[in-house]
mmCIF file of C-alpha atoms in Angstrom:
data_model
loop_
_atom_site.group_PDB
_atom_site.id
_atom_site.type_symbol
_atom_site.label_atom_id
_atom_site.label_comp_id
_atom_site.label_asym_id
_atom_site.label_seq_id
_atom_site.Cartn_x
_atom_site.Cartn_y
_atom_site.Cartn_z
ATOM 1 C CA MET B 816 -25.137 6.054 -12.374
ATOM 2 C CA VAL B 817 -21.572 7.691 -13.252
ATOM 3 C CA ILE B 818 -21.387 8.926 -9.809
ATOM 4 C CA PHE B 819 -23.706 6.197 -8.617
ATOM 5 C CA LEU B 820 -20.657 3.966 -9.402
ATOM 6 C CA THR B 821 -18.651 5.695 -8.239
ATOM 7 C CA PHE B 822 -19.754 6.381 -4.533
ATOM 8 C CA ILE B 823 -20.541 2.453 -4.454
ATOM 9 C CA ILE B 824 -16.778 1.224 -5.791
ATOM 10 C CA LEU B 825 -14.978 4.541 -3.634
ATOM 11 C CA VAL B 826 -17.184 3.010 -0.444
ATOM 12 C CA THR B 827 -16.103 -0.802 -1.090
ATOM 13 C CA VAL B 828 -12.550 0.221 -1.473
ATOM 14 C CA THR B 829 -12.566 2.064 1.952
ATOM 15 C CA VAL B 830 -14.351 0.113 4.206
ATOM 16 C CA ILE B 831 -13.052 -3.577 2.620
ATOM 17 C CA ASP B 832 -9.081 -1.828 3.534
ATOM 18 C CA LYS B 833 -8.404 -1.911 7.189
ATOM 19 C CA ASN B 834 -6.239 0.514 7.484
ATOM 20 C CA ARG B 835 -8.865 3.229 6.510
ATOM 21 C CA TRP B 836 -11.904 1.229 7.942
ATOM 22 C CA SER B 837 -9.779 1.604 11.098
ATOM 23 C CA ILE B 838 -9.425 5.303 10.533
ATOM 24 C CA LEU B 839 -13.354 5.258 10.197
ATOM 25 C CA LEU B 840 -14.208 3.648 13.335
ATOM 26 C CA LYS B 841 -12.715 6.513 15.460
ATOM 27 C CA LYS B 842 -13.912 9.399 13.605
ATOM 28 C CA LYS B 843 -16.794 11.765 16.170
ATOM 29 C CA LEU B 844 -20.345 11.538 15.883
ATOM 30 C CA SER B 845 -21.247 14.328 15.081
ATOM 31 C CA ASP B 846 -18.795 14.253 12.223
ATOM 32 C CA TRP B 847 -20.498 11.509 10.605
ATOM 33 C CA PHE B 848 -23.615 13.628 10.954
ATOM 34 C CA LEU B 849 -22.857 15.910 8.854
ATOM 35 C CA ASP B 850 -21.464 13.631 6.068
ATOM 36 C CA THR B 851 -24.084 11.879 6.650
ATOM 37 C CA VAL B 852 -26.778 14.698 6.249
ATOM 38 C CA GLY B 853 -24.337 16.867 3.515
ATOM 39 C CA LEU B 854 -24.055 13.549 0.802
ATOM 40 C CA LEU B 855 -27.975 13.448 1.406
ATOM 41 C CA PHE B 856 -28.195 16.994 1.347
ATOM 42 C CA GLN B 857 -25.759 17.148 -2.043
ATOM 43 C CA GLY B 858 -27.424 14.130 -3.050
ATOM 44 C CA ILE B 859 -31.017 14.087 -3.517
ATOM 45 C CA ILE B 860 -32.099 17.258 -2.573
ATOM 46 C CA ILE B 861 -29.763 19.491 -4.945
ATOM 47 C CA PRO B 862 -30.741 17.112 -8.142
ATOM 48 C CA VAL B 863 -34.767 17.842 -7.305
ATOM 49 C CA LEU B 864 -34.329 21.272 -6.949
ATOM 50 C CA GLN B 865 -31.920 21.935 -9.983
ATOM 51 C CA TYR B 866 -34.788 19.811 -11.542
ATOM 52 C CA THR B 867 -37.550 20.769 -10.811
ATOM 53 C CA ILE B 868 -37.407 24.861 -9.000
ATOM 54 C CA VAL B 869 -34.641 25.767 -10.814
ATOM 55 C CA PHE B 870 -35.113 24.638 -13.826
ATOM 56 C CA LYS B 871 -38.944 26.244 -14.327
ATOM 57 C CA PHE B 872 -37.161 28.904 -13.514
ATOM 58 C CA TYR B 873 -35.780 28.877 -16.189
ATOM 59 C CA GLN B 874 -38.694 27.933 -18.086
ATOM 60 C CA TYR B 875 -40.828 30.285 -17.137
ATOM 61 C CA PHE B 876 -38.201 33.377 -17.761
ATOM 62 C CA LEU B 877 -36.770 31.901 -20.570
ATOM 63 C CA PRO B 878 -40.394 29.940 -22.833
ATOM 64 C CA HIS B 879 -38.902 30.918 -26.630
ATOM 65 C CA TYR B 880 -35.254 29.552 -25.405
ATOM 66 C CA GLN B 881 -35.831 25.524 -24.547
ATOM 67 C CA GLY B 882 -33.355 23.189 -27.086
ATOM 68 C CA SER B 883 -32.301 27.108 -28.197
ATOM 69 C CA LEU B 884 -28.675 25.786 -28.323
ATOM 70 C CA ASN B 885 -27.462 23.230 -31.440
ATOM 71 C CA CYS B 886 -24.349 21.487 -30.707
ATOM 72 C CA HIS B 887 -22.912 18.409 -30.824
ATOM 73 C CA PRO B 888 -22.643 16.186 -27.946
ATOM 74 C CA LEU B 889 -19.245 16.447 -27.585
ATOM 75 C CA VAL B 890 -18.871 19.917 -27.406
ATOM 76 C CA GLY B 891 -21.740 20.292 -25.168
ATOM 77 C CA PHE B 892 -19.496 18.280 -22.857
ATOM 78 C CA CYS B 893 -16.129 19.802 -23.368
ATOM 79 C CA LEU B 894 -18.420 22.929 -22.064
ATOM 80 C CA SER B 895 -19.389 21.164 -18.933
ATOM 81 C CA PHE B 896 -16.559 19.773 -18.084
ATOM 82 C CA ILE B 897 -14.082 22.567 -19.449
ATOM 83 C CA CYS B 898 -15.984 25.582 -19.526
ATOM 84 C CA VAL B 899 -17.436 25.152 -15.690
ATOM 85 C CA ASP B 900 -15.027 23.572 -14.267
ATOM 86 C CA TYR B 901 -13.393 26.936 -14.614
ATOM 87 C CA LEU B 902 -16.414 29.388 -13.590
ATOM 88 C CA TYR B 903 -16.290 26.704 -10.467
ATOM 89 C CA TYR B 904 -12.376 27.564 -10.121
ATOM 90 C CA TRP B 905 -13.864 31.221 -9.071
ATOM 91 C CA ASN B 906 -16.638 29.992 -7.825
ATOM 92 C CA HIS B 907 -14.403 27.915 -5.168
ATOM 93 C CA ARG B 908 -12.196 31.417 -4.999
ATOM 94 C CA LEU B 909 -14.785 33.083 -3.572
ATOM 95 C CA LEU B 910 -16.027 31.099 -0.729
ATOM 96 C CA HIS B 911 -12.515 31.681 0.084
ATOM 97 C CA SER B 912 -13.231 35.127 -0.134
ATOM 98 C CA SER B 913 -13.644 36.671 4.039
ATOM 99 C CA TRP B 914 -17.650 36.680 3.306
ATOM 100 C CA LEU B 915 -17.885 33.610 1.920
ATOM 101 C CA TRP B 916 -15.359 32.042 4.180
ATOM 102 C CA LYS B 917 -17.902 31.475 7.026
ATOM 103 C CA LEU B 918 -20.186 29.128 4.838
ATOM 104 C CA HIS B 919 -18.067 27.234 3.493
ATOM 105 C CA GLN B 920 -15.133 26.404 5.876
ATOM 106 C CA VAL B 921 -17.096 23.882 7.723
ATOM 107 C CA HIS B 922 -15.916 21.669 4.658
ATOM 108 C CA HIS B 923 -12.275 22.736 5.873
ATOM 109 C CA THR B 924 -12.872 20.172 9.522
ATOM 110 C CA VAL B 925 -12.123 16.785 7.230
ATOM 111 C CA THR B 926 -9.212 15.874 9.587
ATOM 112 C CA ASP B 927 -9.155 12.430 7.359
ATOM 113 C CA MET B 928 -9.573 13.074 3.248
ATOM 114 C CA ASP B 929 -12.501 9.564 2.960
ATOM 115 C CA VAL B 930 -15.086 10.010 0.404
ATOM 116 C CA PHE B 931 -17.825 10.267 3.523
ATOM 117 C CA GLY B 932 -16.491 13.494 4.112
ATOM 118 C CA THR B 933 -16.620 15.232 0.510
ATOM 119 C CA SER B 934 -20.274 17.372 0.380
ATOM 120 C CA ARG B 935 -19.751 17.980 4.178
ATOM 121 C CA ASN B 936 -20.660 21.907 4.317
ATOM 122 C CA THR B 937 -22.762 24.466 5.975
ATOM 123 C CA LEU B 938 -25.516 23.786 4.417
ATOM 124 C CA TRP B 939 -26.789 27.314 2.879
ATOM 125 C CA THR B 940 -23.247 26.484 0.500
ATOM 126 C CA SER B 941 -25.201 24.495 -1.965
ATOM 127 C CA PHE B 942 -26.637 27.639 -3.119
ATOM 128 C CA LEU B 943 -23.684 29.093 -3.843
ATOM 129 C CA ILE B 944 -22.619 26.682 -5.955
ATOM 130 C CA ILE B 945 -21.967 27.420 -9.733
ATOM 131 C CA TYR B 946 -23.209 23.903 -10.227
ATOM 132 C CA LEU B 947 -27.165 23.885 -8.952
ATOM 133 C CA TRP B 948 -27.329 27.292 -11.476
ATOM 134 C CA ILE B 949 -25.882 26.006 -14.026
ATOM 135 C CA HIS B 950 -26.407 22.541 -14.958
ATOM 136 C CA PRO B 951 -30.763 23.743 -15.185
ATOM 137 C CA LEU B 952 -29.552 26.402 -17.535
ATOM 138 C CA PHE B 953 -27.176 24.796 -20.117
ATOM 139 C CA ILE B 954 -29.308 21.608 -20.184
ATOM 140 C CA TYR B 955 -32.255 24.013 -20.723
ATOM 141 C CA LEU B 956 -31.051 26.007 -23.908
ATOM 142 C CA LEU B 957 -29.147 22.739 -25.436
ATOM 143 C CA ASP B 958 -30.942 20.435 -27.646
ATOM 144 C CA ASN B 959 -29.568 17.396 -27.245
ATOM 145 C CA PRO B 960 -27.991 17.741 -23.042
ATOM 146 C CA THR B 961 -26.424 14.758 -23.241
ATOM 147 C CA GLY B 962 -23.137 15.467 -23.184
ATOM 148 C CA TYR B 963 -23.594 18.037 -21.434
ATOM 149 C CA ILE B 964 -24.814 15.955 -18.749
ATOM 150 C CA PHE B 965 -22.300 13.462 -18.415
ATOM 151 C CA GLY B 966 -19.924 16.231 -18.152
ATOM 152 C CA ALA B 967 -20.979 17.001 -15.012
ATOM 153 C CA SER B 968 -21.969 13.791 -13.574
ATOM 154 C CA LEU B 969 -18.108 13.136 -14.960
ATOM 155 C CA THR B 970 -17.232 15.512 -13.103
ATOM 156 C CA SER B 971 -19.432 14.748 -9.768
ATOM 157 C CA ALA B 972 -17.521 11.163 -9.591
ATOM 158 C CA LEU B 973 -14.191 12.671 -9.626
ATOM 159 C CA ASP B 974 -15.187 14.959 -6.583
ATOM 160 C CA LEU B 975 -15.777 11.878 -5.004
ATOM 161 C CA TRP B 976 -12.440 10.423 -5.839
ATOM 162 C CA ARG B 977 -10.190 14.424 -5.054
ATOM 163 C CA HIS B 978 -12.261 13.368 -1.596
ATOM 164 C CA SER B 979 -10.106 9.959 -0.862
ATOM 165 C CA VAL B 980 -6.948 8.953 -0.358
ATOM 166 C CA PHE B 981 -6.877 6.459 -3.044
ATOM 167 C CA SER B 982 -4.375 7.791 -5.640
ATOM 168 C CA PRO B 983 -2.019 6.717 -8.574
ATOM 169 C CA SER B 984 1.447 6.408 -6.305
ATOM 170 C CA GLY B 985 3.988 8.474 -8.166
ATOM 171 C CA GLU B 986 5.832 6.130 -10.070
ATOM 172 C CA SER B 987 2.796 4.609 -11.802
ATOM 173 C CA TRP B 988 2.179 4.860 -15.010
ATOM 174 C CA LEU B 989 -1.041 6.231 -14.720
ATOM 175 C CA PHE B 990 0.322 8.853 -11.895
ATOM 176 C CA ARG B 991 2.272 9.766 -14.820
ATOM 177 C CA CYS B 992 -0.980 10.207 -17.591
ATOM 178 C CA LEU B 993 -2.942 12.706 -15.156
ATOM 179 C CA SER B 994 -0.921 14.180 -12.861
ATOM 180 C CA PRO B 995 -0.220 16.653 -15.722
ATOM 181 C CA TRP B 996 -3.685 16.888 -16.199
ATOM 182 C CA LEU B 997 -5.692 16.033 -13.270
ATOM 183 C CA ILE B 998 -5.943 17.827 -10.179
ATOM 184 C CA LEU B 999 -6.083 14.605 -8.281
ATOM 185 C CA PRO B 1000 -6.267 14.133 -4.619
ATOM 186 C CA GLN B 1001 -3.025 14.256 -3.326
ATOM 187 C CA ASP B 1002 -3.237 17.916 -5.121
ATOM 188 C CA HIS B 1003 -6.590 18.156 -3.157
ATOM 189 C CA GLY B 1004 -5.606 16.927 0.561
ATOM 190 C CA TRP B 1005 -3.097 20.226 -0.037
ATOM 191 C CA HIS B 1006 -6.289 22.505 -0.674
ATOM 192 C CA HIS B 1007 -7.086 20.581 2.694
ATOM 193 C CA ALA B 1008 -3.870 21.300 4.930
ATOM 194 C CA ALA B 1009 -4.310 22.656 8.012
ATOM 195 C CA SER B 1010 -1.208 25.053 7.358
ATOM 196 C CA ASP B 1011 -4.533 26.645 5.405
ATOM 197 C CA ILE B 1012 -2.467 27.447 1.838
ATOM 198 C CA GLN B 1013 -4.595 28.686 -0.101
ATOM 199 C CA VAL B 1014 -3.820 26.366 -2.704
ATOM 200 C CA ASN B 1015 -5.417 24.214 -5.684
ATOM 201 C CA PHE B 1016 -8.812 25.097 -6.182
ATOM 202 C CA GLY B 1017 -9.597 23.371 -9.167
ATOM 203 C CA GLY B 1018 -12.014 20.932 -10.079
ATOM 204 C CA ASN B 1019 -11.755 18.962 -12.409
ATOM 205 C CA TRP B 1020 -8.783 20.433 -14.013
ATOM 206 C CA LYS B 1021 -4.903 22.171 -12.917
ATOM 207 C CA ILE B 1022 -4.692 24.639 -16.115
ATOM 208 C CA TRP B 1023 -6.417 26.697 -13.531
ATOM 209 C CA ASP B 1024 -3.918 26.628 -10.273
ATOM 210 C CA ARG B 1025 -0.900 27.130 -12.774
ATOM 211 C CA LEU B 1026 -2.802 30.197 -15.213
ATOM 212 C CA HIS B 1027 -3.377 31.951 -11.519
ATOM 213 C CA GLN B 1028 -0.506 31.443 -9.942
ATOM 214 C CA THR B 1029 -2.653 28.712 -6.609
ATOM 215 C CA TYR B 1030 -0.887 25.134 -7.823
ATOM 216 C CA TRP B 1031 0.535 23.329 -5.391
ATOM 217 C CA LYS B 1032 2.847 20.248 -6.351
ATOM 218 C CA SER B 1033 3.351 17.848 -4.728
ATOM 219 C CA SER B 1034 3.392 14.297 -4.350
ATOM 220 C CA ALA B 1035 2.331 13.836 -0.918
ATOM 221 C CA VAL B 1036 -0.342 14.267 0.842
ATOM 222 C CA PRO B 1037 0.023 16.996 3.575
ATOM 223 C CA GLU B 1038 0.890 15.471 6.986
ATOM 224 C CA LYS B 1039 -1.721 17.273 8.605
ATOM 225 C CA LEU B 1040 -5.245 17.804 7.827
ATOM 226 C CA GLY B 1041 -8.206 19.884 8.890
ATOM 227 C CA ILE B 1042 -8.801 23.018 10.202
ATOM 228 C CA GLU B 1043 -10.176 23.689 14.109
ATOM 229 C CA VAL B 1044 -14.242 24.990 14.115
ATOM 230 C CA THR B 1045 -15.712 25.532 18.301
ATOM 231 C CA TRP B 1046 -19.591 25.335 16.031
ATOM 232 C CA LYS B 1047 -21.946 24.101 17.296
ATOM 233 C CA LEU B 1048 -23.939 20.807 15.556
ATOM 234 C CA SER B 1049 -26.285 23.215 14.559
ATOM 235 C CA GLN B 1050 -23.985 26.454 13.514
ATOM 236 C CA LYS B 1051 -21.547 23.510 11.325
ATOM 237 C CA LEU B 1052 -25.277 22.840 9.430
ATOM 238 C CA LEU B 1053 -26.997 26.249 9.705
ATOM 239 C CA LEU B 1054 -24.866 28.879 11.140
ATOM 240 C CA PHE B 1055 -27.162 29.011 14.118
#
């Protein structure tokens, strides 16, 4: 519900903004197709796989461990929103390695940050993102996974927001409160910069980038976003 509500709000704000609407009208049909397929795949297919095949996998191979982790929902939330976020940081850096960049580079063809491009990716990339495997595992292991699920949902909602242009202004109290801690849209915008400076890999928290010296600080967004990939549409989706 948190994810869907965030998506609806961001789409609504995008559509009613005249400048954003004019930019959307100029988007290529092929990009719309990639974005729509990506959102449907990430928003429907992946959750179905998580709670059917992957969850059943753990039930089959770990039959005696279901509900074996007894902890407060707040601990489950921190596990999801903080600990898994650190694992995602390294997962994301691995996707930028020479081994996996071919799979992930389609995501970086986004030339304008908007919520619709959040899940633009080669479809196979979804199987290499840690969330597919680790969320069902902890939901299976935790005796009360509500806190964990909320943390995972909030992470997904923030991911939608990170890919939008709706960030608090640098002079606002909200910016001053959030900027020291959370990856904001302008931070993630630098990750998508055309200059390919390899920064701001974090999902929720800036601390991981600061800790590993991959953080780029700026209150503005880069002048140019996205890389050019001269592949056919089928290659961008399936690599062939």
